[in-house]
XYZ file of C-alpha atoms in Angstrom:
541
model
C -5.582 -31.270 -21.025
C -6.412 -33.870 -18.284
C -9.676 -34.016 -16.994
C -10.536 -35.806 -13.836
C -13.517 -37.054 -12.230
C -14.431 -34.994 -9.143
C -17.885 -35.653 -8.110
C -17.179 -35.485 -4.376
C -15.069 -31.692 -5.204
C -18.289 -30.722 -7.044
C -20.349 -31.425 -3.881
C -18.174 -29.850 -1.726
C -18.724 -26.634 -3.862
C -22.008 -26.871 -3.836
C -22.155 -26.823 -0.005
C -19.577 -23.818 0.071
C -22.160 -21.969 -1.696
C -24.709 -22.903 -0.255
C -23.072 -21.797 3.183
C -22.250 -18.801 1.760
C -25.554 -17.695 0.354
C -24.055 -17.867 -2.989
C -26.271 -16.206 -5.520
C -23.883 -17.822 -8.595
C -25.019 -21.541 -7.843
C -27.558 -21.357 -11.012
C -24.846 -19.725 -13.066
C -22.534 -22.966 -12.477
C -25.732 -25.130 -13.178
C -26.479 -23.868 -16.253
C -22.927 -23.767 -17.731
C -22.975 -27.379 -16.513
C -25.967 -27.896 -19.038
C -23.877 -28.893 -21.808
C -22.280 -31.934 -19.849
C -19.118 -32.262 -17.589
C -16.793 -31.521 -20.537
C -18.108 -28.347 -21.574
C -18.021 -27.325 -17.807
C -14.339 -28.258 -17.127
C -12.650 -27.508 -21.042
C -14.538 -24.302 -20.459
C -12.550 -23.839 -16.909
C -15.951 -22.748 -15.514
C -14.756 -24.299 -12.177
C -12.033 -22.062 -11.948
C -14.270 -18.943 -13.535
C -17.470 -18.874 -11.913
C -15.949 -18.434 -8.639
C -13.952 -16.125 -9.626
C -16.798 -14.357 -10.832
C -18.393 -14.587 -7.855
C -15.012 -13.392 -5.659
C -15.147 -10.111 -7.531
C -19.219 -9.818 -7.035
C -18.821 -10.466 -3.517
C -17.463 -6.685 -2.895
C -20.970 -5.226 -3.406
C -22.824 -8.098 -1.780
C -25.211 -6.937 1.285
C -23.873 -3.237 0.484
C -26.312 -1.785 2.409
C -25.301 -3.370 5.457
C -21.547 -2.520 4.181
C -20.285 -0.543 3.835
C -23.558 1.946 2.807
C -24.327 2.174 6.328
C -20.863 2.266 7.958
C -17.876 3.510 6.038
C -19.519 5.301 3.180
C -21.574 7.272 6.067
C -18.673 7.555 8.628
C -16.516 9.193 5.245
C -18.728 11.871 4.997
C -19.777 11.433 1.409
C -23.071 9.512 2.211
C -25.781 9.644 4.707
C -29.367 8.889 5.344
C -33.220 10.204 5.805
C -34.375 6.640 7.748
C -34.083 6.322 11.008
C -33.117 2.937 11.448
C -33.520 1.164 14.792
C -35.765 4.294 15.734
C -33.058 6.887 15.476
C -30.386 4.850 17.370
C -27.691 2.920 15.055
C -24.302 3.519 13.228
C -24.879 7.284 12.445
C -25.469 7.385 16.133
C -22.824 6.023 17.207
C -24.785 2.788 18.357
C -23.369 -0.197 16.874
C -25.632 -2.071 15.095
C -24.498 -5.961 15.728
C -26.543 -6.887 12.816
C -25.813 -4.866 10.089
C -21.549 -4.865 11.259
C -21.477 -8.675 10.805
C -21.849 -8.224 7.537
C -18.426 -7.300 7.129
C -16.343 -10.529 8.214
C -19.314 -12.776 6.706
C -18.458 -10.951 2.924
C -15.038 -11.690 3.741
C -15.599 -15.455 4.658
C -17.479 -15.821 1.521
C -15.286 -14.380 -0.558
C -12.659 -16.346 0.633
C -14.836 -19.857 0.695
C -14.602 -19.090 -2.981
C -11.017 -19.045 -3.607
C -10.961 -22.375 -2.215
C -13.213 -23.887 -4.169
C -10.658 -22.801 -7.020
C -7.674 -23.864 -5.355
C -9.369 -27.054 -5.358
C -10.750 -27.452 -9.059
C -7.400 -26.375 -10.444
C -5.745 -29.316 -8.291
C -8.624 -31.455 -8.800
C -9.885 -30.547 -12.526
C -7.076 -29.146 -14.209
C -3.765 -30.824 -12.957
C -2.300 -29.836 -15.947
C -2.810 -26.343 -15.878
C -0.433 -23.816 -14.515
C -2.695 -20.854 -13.457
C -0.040 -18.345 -12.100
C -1.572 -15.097 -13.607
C -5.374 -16.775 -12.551
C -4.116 -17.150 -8.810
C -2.428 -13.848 -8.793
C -5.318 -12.062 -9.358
C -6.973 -14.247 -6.641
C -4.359 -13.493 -4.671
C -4.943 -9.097 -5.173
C -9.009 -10.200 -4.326
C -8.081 -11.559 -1.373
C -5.970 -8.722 -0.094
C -8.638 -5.872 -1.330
C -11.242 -8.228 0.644
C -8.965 -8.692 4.131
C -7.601 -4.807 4.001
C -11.123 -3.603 4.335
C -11.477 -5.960 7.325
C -8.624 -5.064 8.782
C -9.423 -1.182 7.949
C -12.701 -1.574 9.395
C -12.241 -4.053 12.951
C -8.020 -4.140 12.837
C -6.874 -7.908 13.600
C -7.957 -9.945 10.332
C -8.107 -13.702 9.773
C -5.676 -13.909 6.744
C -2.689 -16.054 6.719
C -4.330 -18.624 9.028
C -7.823 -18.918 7.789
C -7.193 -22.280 5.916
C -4.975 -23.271 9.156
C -6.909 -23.699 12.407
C -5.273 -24.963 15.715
C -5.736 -28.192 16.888
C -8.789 -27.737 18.778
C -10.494 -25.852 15.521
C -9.629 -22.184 16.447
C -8.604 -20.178 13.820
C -6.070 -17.192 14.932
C -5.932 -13.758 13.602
C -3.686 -11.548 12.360
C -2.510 -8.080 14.198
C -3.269 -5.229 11.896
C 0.643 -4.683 11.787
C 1.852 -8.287 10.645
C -1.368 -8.445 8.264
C -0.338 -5.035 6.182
C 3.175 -7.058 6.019
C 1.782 -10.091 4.269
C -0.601 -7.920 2.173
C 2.528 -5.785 0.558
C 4.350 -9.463 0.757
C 1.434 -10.796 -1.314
C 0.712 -7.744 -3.596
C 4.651 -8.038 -4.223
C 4.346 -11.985 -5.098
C 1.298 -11.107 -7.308
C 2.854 -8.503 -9.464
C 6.166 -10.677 -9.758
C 3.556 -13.486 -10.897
C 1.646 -11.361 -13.476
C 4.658 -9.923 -15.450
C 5.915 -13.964 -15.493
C 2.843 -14.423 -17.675
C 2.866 -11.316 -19.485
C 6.466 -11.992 -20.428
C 5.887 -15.310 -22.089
C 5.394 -16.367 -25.353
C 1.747 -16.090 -26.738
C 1.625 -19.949 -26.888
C 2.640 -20.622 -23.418
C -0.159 -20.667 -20.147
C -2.911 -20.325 -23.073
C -5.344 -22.314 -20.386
C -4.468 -19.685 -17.745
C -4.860 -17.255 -19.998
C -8.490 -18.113 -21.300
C -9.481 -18.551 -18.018
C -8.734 -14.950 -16.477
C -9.968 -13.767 -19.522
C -13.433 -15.261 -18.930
C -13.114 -14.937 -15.422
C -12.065 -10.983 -14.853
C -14.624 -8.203 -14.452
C -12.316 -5.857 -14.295
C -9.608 -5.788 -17.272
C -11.138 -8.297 -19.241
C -7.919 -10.545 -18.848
C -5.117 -7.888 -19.297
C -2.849 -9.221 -17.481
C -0.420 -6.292 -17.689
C -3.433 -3.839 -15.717
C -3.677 -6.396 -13.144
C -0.067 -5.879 -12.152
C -0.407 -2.132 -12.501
C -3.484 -2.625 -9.997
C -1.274 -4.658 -7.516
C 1.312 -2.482 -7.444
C -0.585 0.587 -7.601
C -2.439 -1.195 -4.630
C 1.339 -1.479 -2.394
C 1.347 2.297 -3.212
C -2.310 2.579 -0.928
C -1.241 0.404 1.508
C 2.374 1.821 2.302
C 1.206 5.299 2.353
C -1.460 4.012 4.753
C 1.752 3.059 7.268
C 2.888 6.175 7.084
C 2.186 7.057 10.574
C 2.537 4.113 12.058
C 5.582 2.876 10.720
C 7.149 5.022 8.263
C 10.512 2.964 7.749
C 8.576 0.379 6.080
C 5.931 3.072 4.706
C 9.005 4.718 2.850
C 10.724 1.365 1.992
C 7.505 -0.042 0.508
C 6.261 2.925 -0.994
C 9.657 3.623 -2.768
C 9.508 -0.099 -4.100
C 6.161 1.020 -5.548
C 7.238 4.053 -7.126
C 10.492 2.258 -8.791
C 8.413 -0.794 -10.069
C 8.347 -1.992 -13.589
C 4.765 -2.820 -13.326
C 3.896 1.075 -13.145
C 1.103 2.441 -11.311
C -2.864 3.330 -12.627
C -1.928 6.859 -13.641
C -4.377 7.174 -16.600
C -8.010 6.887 -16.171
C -8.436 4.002 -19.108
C -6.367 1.898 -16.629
C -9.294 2.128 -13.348
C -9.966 -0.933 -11.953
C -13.562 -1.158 -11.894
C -15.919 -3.923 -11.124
C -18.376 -4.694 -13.836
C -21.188 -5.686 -11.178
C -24.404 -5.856 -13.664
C -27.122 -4.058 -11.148
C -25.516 -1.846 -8.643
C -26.771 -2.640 -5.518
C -26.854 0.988 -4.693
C -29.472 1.649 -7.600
C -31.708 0.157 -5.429
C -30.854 1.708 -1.933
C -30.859 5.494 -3.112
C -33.617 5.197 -6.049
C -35.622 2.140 -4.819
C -35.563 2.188 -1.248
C -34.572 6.445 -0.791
C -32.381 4.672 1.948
C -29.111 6.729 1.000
C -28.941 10.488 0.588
C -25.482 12.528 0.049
C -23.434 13.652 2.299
C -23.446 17.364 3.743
C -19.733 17.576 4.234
C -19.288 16.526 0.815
C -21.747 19.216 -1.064
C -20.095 21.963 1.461
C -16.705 21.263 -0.246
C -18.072 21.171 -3.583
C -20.522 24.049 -3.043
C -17.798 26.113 -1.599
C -15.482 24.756 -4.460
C -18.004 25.819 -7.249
C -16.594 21.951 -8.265
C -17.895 21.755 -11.350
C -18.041 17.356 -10.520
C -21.111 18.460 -8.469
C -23.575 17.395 -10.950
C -21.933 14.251 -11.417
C -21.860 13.420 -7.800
C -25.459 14.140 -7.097
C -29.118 15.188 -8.020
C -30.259 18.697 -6.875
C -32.941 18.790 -4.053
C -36.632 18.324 -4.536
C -37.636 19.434 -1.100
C -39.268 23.035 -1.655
C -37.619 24.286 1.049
C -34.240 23.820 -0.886
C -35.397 22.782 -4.369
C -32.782 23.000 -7.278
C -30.176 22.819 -4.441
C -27.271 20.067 -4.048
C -27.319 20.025 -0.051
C -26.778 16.723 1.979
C -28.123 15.375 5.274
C -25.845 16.070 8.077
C -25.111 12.589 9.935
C -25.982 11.523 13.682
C -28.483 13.986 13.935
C -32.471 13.627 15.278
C -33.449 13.308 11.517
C -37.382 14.453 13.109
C -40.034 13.071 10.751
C -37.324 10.518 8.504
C -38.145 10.638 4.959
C -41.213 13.210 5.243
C -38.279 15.821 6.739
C -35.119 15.238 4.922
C -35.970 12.449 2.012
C -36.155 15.314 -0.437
C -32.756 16.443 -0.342
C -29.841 15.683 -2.482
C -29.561 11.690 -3.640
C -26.024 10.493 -4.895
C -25.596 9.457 -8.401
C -22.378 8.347 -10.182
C -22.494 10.098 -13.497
C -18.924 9.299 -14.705
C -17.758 10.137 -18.368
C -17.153 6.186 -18.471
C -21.117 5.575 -17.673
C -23.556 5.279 -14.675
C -20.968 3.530 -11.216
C -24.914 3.359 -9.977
C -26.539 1.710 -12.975
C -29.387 -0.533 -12.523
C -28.416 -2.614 -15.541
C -24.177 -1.926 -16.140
C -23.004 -0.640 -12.559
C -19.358 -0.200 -11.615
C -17.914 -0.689 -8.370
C -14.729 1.789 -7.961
C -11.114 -0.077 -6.654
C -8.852 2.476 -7.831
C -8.283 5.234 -10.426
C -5.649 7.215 -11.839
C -6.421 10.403 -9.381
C -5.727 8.419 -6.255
C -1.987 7.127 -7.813
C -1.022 11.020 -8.420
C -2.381 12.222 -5.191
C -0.783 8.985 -3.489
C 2.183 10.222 -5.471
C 1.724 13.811 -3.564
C 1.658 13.044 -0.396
C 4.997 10.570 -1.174
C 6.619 13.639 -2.339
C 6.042 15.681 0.676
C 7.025 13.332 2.534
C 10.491 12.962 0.406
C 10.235 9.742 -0.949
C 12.403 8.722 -3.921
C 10.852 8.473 -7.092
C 7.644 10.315 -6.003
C 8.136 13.034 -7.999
C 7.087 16.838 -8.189
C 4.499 17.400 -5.110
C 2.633 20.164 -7.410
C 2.382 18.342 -10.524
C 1.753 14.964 -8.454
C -1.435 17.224 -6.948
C -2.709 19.036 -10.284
C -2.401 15.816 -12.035
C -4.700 14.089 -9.376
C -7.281 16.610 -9.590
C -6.920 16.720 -13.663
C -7.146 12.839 -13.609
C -10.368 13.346 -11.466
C -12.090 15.649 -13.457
C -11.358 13.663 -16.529
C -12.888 10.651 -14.919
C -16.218 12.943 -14.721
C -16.408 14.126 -17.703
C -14.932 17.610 -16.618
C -11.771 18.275 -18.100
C -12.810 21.586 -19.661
C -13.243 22.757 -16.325
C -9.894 21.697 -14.507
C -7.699 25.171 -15.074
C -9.719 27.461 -14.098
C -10.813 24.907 -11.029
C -6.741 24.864 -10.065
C -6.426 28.307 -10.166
C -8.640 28.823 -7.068
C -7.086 30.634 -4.754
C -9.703 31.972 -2.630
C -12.537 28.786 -2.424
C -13.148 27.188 1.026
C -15.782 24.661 1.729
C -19.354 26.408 2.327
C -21.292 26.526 5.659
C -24.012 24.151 5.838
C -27.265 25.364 6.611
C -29.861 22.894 7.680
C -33.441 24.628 6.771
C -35.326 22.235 8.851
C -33.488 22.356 12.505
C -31.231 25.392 12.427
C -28.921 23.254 15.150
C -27.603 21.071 12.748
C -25.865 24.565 10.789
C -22.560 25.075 10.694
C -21.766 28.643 10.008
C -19.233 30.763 8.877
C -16.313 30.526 10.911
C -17.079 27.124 13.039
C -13.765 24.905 13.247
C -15.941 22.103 11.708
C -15.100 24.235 8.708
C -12.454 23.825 6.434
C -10.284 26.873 5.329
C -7.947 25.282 2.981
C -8.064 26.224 -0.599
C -7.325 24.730 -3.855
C -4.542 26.257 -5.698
C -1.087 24.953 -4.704
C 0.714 27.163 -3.011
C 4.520 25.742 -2.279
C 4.827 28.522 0.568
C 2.249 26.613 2.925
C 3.339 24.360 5.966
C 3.727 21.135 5.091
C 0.779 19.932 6.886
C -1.602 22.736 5.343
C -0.108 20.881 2.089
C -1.196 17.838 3.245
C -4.617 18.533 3.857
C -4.944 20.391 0.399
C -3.917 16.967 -1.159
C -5.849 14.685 1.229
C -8.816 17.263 0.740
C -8.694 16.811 -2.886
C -7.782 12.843 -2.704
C -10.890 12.804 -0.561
C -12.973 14.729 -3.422
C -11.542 12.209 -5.862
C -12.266 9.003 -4.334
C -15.874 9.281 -4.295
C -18.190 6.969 -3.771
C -15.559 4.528 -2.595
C -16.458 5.334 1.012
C -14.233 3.116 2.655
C -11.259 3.983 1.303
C -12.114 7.925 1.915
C -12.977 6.703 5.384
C -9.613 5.380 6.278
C -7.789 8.113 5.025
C -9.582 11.110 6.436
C -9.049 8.645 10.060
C -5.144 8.330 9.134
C -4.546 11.943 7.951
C -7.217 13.873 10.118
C -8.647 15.236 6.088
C -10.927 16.275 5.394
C -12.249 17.771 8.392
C -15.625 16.553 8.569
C -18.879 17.487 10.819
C -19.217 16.243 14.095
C -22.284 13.818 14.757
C -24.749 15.814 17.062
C -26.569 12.549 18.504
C -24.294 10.186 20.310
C -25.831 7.037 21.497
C -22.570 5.396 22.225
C -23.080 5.602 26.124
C -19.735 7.107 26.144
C -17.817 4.849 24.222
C -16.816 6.831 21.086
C -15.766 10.762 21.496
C -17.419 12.724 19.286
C -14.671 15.040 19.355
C -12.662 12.236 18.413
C -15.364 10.571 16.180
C -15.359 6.841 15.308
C -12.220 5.079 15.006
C -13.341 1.021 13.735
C -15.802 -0.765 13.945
C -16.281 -3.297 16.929
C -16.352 -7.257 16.564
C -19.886 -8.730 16.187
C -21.298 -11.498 18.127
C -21.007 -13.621 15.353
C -17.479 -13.569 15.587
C -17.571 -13.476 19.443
C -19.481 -16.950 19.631
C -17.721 -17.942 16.278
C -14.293 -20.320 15.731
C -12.466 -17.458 15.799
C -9.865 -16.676 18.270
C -11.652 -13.583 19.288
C -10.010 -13.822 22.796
C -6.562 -13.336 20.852
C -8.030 -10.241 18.670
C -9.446 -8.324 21.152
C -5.664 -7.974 22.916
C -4.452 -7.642 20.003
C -6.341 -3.958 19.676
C -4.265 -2.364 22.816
C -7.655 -1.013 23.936
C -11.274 -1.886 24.142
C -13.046 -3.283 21.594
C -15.252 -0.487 20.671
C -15.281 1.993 18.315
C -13.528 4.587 20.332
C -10.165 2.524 19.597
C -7.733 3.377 17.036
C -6.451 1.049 14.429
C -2.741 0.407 14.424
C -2.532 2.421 11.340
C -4.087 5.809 13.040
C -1.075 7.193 15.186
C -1.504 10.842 14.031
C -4.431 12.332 16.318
């Protein structure tokens, strides 16, 4: 292997980090201890950022998504009344905690071009297809929740500005195309390497071995991810363009890469300390949701004690309620800190673990239930719709530690979710009968409409996904599931319906006032840019 000199490329990857806030600089440092040569034969200037690109999902979770999309999904909420009472739960958009979003992106993203550059730079001689694949799926998981969150996305231009230093954006519609296009490349990539002999690519090998957090360097489960990945993001289109949503989704289905189907194929960050060890158990920032312990309540779900810690408040001790969001939450912690916390109890260990946290991408239940909803909607290859559905829920309760439980759970045919009853401001309850309450059950039944079947799956998908709040957020705003409570404080000065709850999440300043072509994004949206505005994805409601 050919090793160069790059003491300028070094520099300049120092000051990406540094820009970036990179918390990995001392990690680089001290694998640099043992001289240059151990540093680049060790393709630690390939790894660490790498490293660093998958870290970067949890980085400033609080900000986000803890106090956007996990709350806005339901399955989270809070005791502290930020900003006084008046913030995201609110419907006030908090400028400073939303910037977060783009900013994780743009360091995530300085990062993969600090590789691109040592492997050009470094390692001349090393092909790194599988390495830049992966890279390449990062990137996409890292722009989709952009583009989930605000719509237009800098993606295929952020390494291109104009002449005069603007950088455009992408329209939610032509970025989902070069996502799939990518995700496609990717998996074609992957099985390349997988395919060869054991003696060829060894350098790209070692390095995604070192480098990956997720599979450990299985190369094969990385193109199960990315494909299993095109499955999310076609079904996501369904709506808004379902040509391509059925083409794409179809291509899925029929891949040879196969989908995650079985739980010991999750993709699941190993992130060290969760960062939300410290929010709920540190801080008692984040509290469950009430919509989600009214499903599982009502459900008797037998996950429940997986999903959260019963109440401490002696009003409703031994109980697993939530905290309704957008509410006046009175006194803060002294009112409502003592109800239910989250936890992530999986039969895989602690997602929330101070010391060997996981941050959920994608398990087998979402493939089967993604599987589902194909089937309804007559896709080839998709399968049975029933057995797509029970295997979702089976694949769920497996992940938990639960699978004793799962027949008798299936064979429900009279559960609904439970009416929430707040004990400390009776108007935050939603009784019996209120159309904030779900009626659908959980036994198939084949002789439903086919949009009562869809909100049994998405109801169940929803159940399944948790706590990865952002992708249970987009889904219950693309399918209308689950139906979730209405906020009951609305500080948007009119802005966002709360009939019609939150659709994104606004631009910040920071990109306002920033390099990028903000002017261009906002017409891209085809409305305001506030929350009230629906993605290009969310044509249903």
């Amino acid at each position: 292997m050919k090793i160069k000199n790059i003491k300028t490329l070094v520099l300049g990857a120092v000051i990406l980090f540094s820009a970036s806030g990179c918390s990995d600089l001392d990690e680089i440092n001290q694998e640099k201890l043992g001289g240059p040569e151990n540093f680049y034969a060790d393709y630690n200037a390939v790894v660490n950022p790498m490293k660093s690109m998958q870290r970067g999902l949890q980085a400033d979770y609080q900000l986000y998504p803890n106090l956007s999309a996990d709350m806005f999904s339901g399955m989270f909420s809070t005791a502290t009344p930020f900003n006084g009472g008046k913030n995201n739960m609110t419907y006030f958009m908090m400028d400073g905690w939303n910037n977060r979003i783009i900013a994780r992106q743009q360091d995530i993203f300085n990062y993969s071009i600090i590789i691109d550059d040592a492997a050009k730079n470094i390692y001349p001689d090393i092909d790194f297809t599988a390495t830049f694949a992966v890279k390449k799926i990062l990137k996409v998981i890292t722009a989709a929740r952009v583009s989930d969150n605000h719509g237009p996305v800098v993606y295929s231009k952020y390494e291109i500005p104009n002449a005069n230093g603007v950088t455009d954006f992408d329209s939610q519609q032509n970025a989902y195309q070069y996502f799939i296009n990518d995700l496609s490349a990717a998996i074609t990539d992957l099985q390349k390497v997988q395919n060869m002999p054991a003696t060829e690519n060894e350098g790209d090998k070692a390095a995604l071995k070192k480098a990956d957090l997720v599979f450990g360097g299985n190369i094969g489960q990385w193109a199960k991810f990315a494909n299993s990945l095109k499955l999310r993001l076609a079904m996501r289109m369904s709506y808004a363009d379902p040509g391509k949503s059925k083409q794409y989704a179809e291509e899925a289905l029929a891949s040879s890469a196969g989908l995650i189907t079985d739980n010991a194929d999750n993709a699941l960050i190993s992130v060290g300390q969760s960062e939300l060890s410290f929010i709920i158990y540190s801080w008692g920032d984040c509290l469950i949701g009430a919509p989600l312990m009214a499903y599982m309540n009502g459900y008797n779900d037998p996950r429940l004690p997986a999903y959260a810690i019963p109440a401490t408040d002696s009003q409703v001790q031994g109980k697993y309620i939530g905290v309704r969001q957008g509410i006046n939450l009175l006194n803060g912690k002294t009112t409502y800190g003592g109800f239910s916390q989250p936890q992530a109890k999986s039969a895989n260990g602690d997602y929330f673990s101070g010391t060997n946290g996981k941050l959920k991408l994608f398990t087998a239940a979402e493939s089967w239930f993604l599987k589902a909803e194909a089937a309804l909607r007559g896709y080839a290859g998709a399968g049975d719709i029933r057995t797509n559905y029970e295997n979702g829920i089976k694949q769920s309760f497996g992940e938990w530690g639960k699978s004793a439980n799962v027949d008798t759970y299936l064979a429900d045919t009279t559960s609904t979710e439970a009416p929430y009853i707040d004990p400390k401001n009776a108007a935050n309850n939603i009784n019996a009968g209120d159309a904030q309450l779900s009626t659908i059950t959980i036994a198939w039944n084949n002789a439903d409409s086919m949009e009562r079947k869809l909100e049994r799956i998405i109801t169940q998908k929803w159940l399944s996904l948790y706590p990865n709040g952002p992708e249970a957020w987009a889904e219950q705003r693309r399918t209308g599931y689950p139906i979730l409570f209405k906020i009951r404080q609305n500080d948007s000065g009119g802005l966002i319906s709360t009939d019609g709850m939150i659709r994104r999440i606004p631009f910040t300043t920071d990109t306002k006032t920033s390099l990028y072509n903000y002017q261009q994004a906002s017409q891209m949206l085809n409305g305001p840019d506030t929350g009230g505005t629906k993605l290009w994805w969310d044509k249903k409601l």
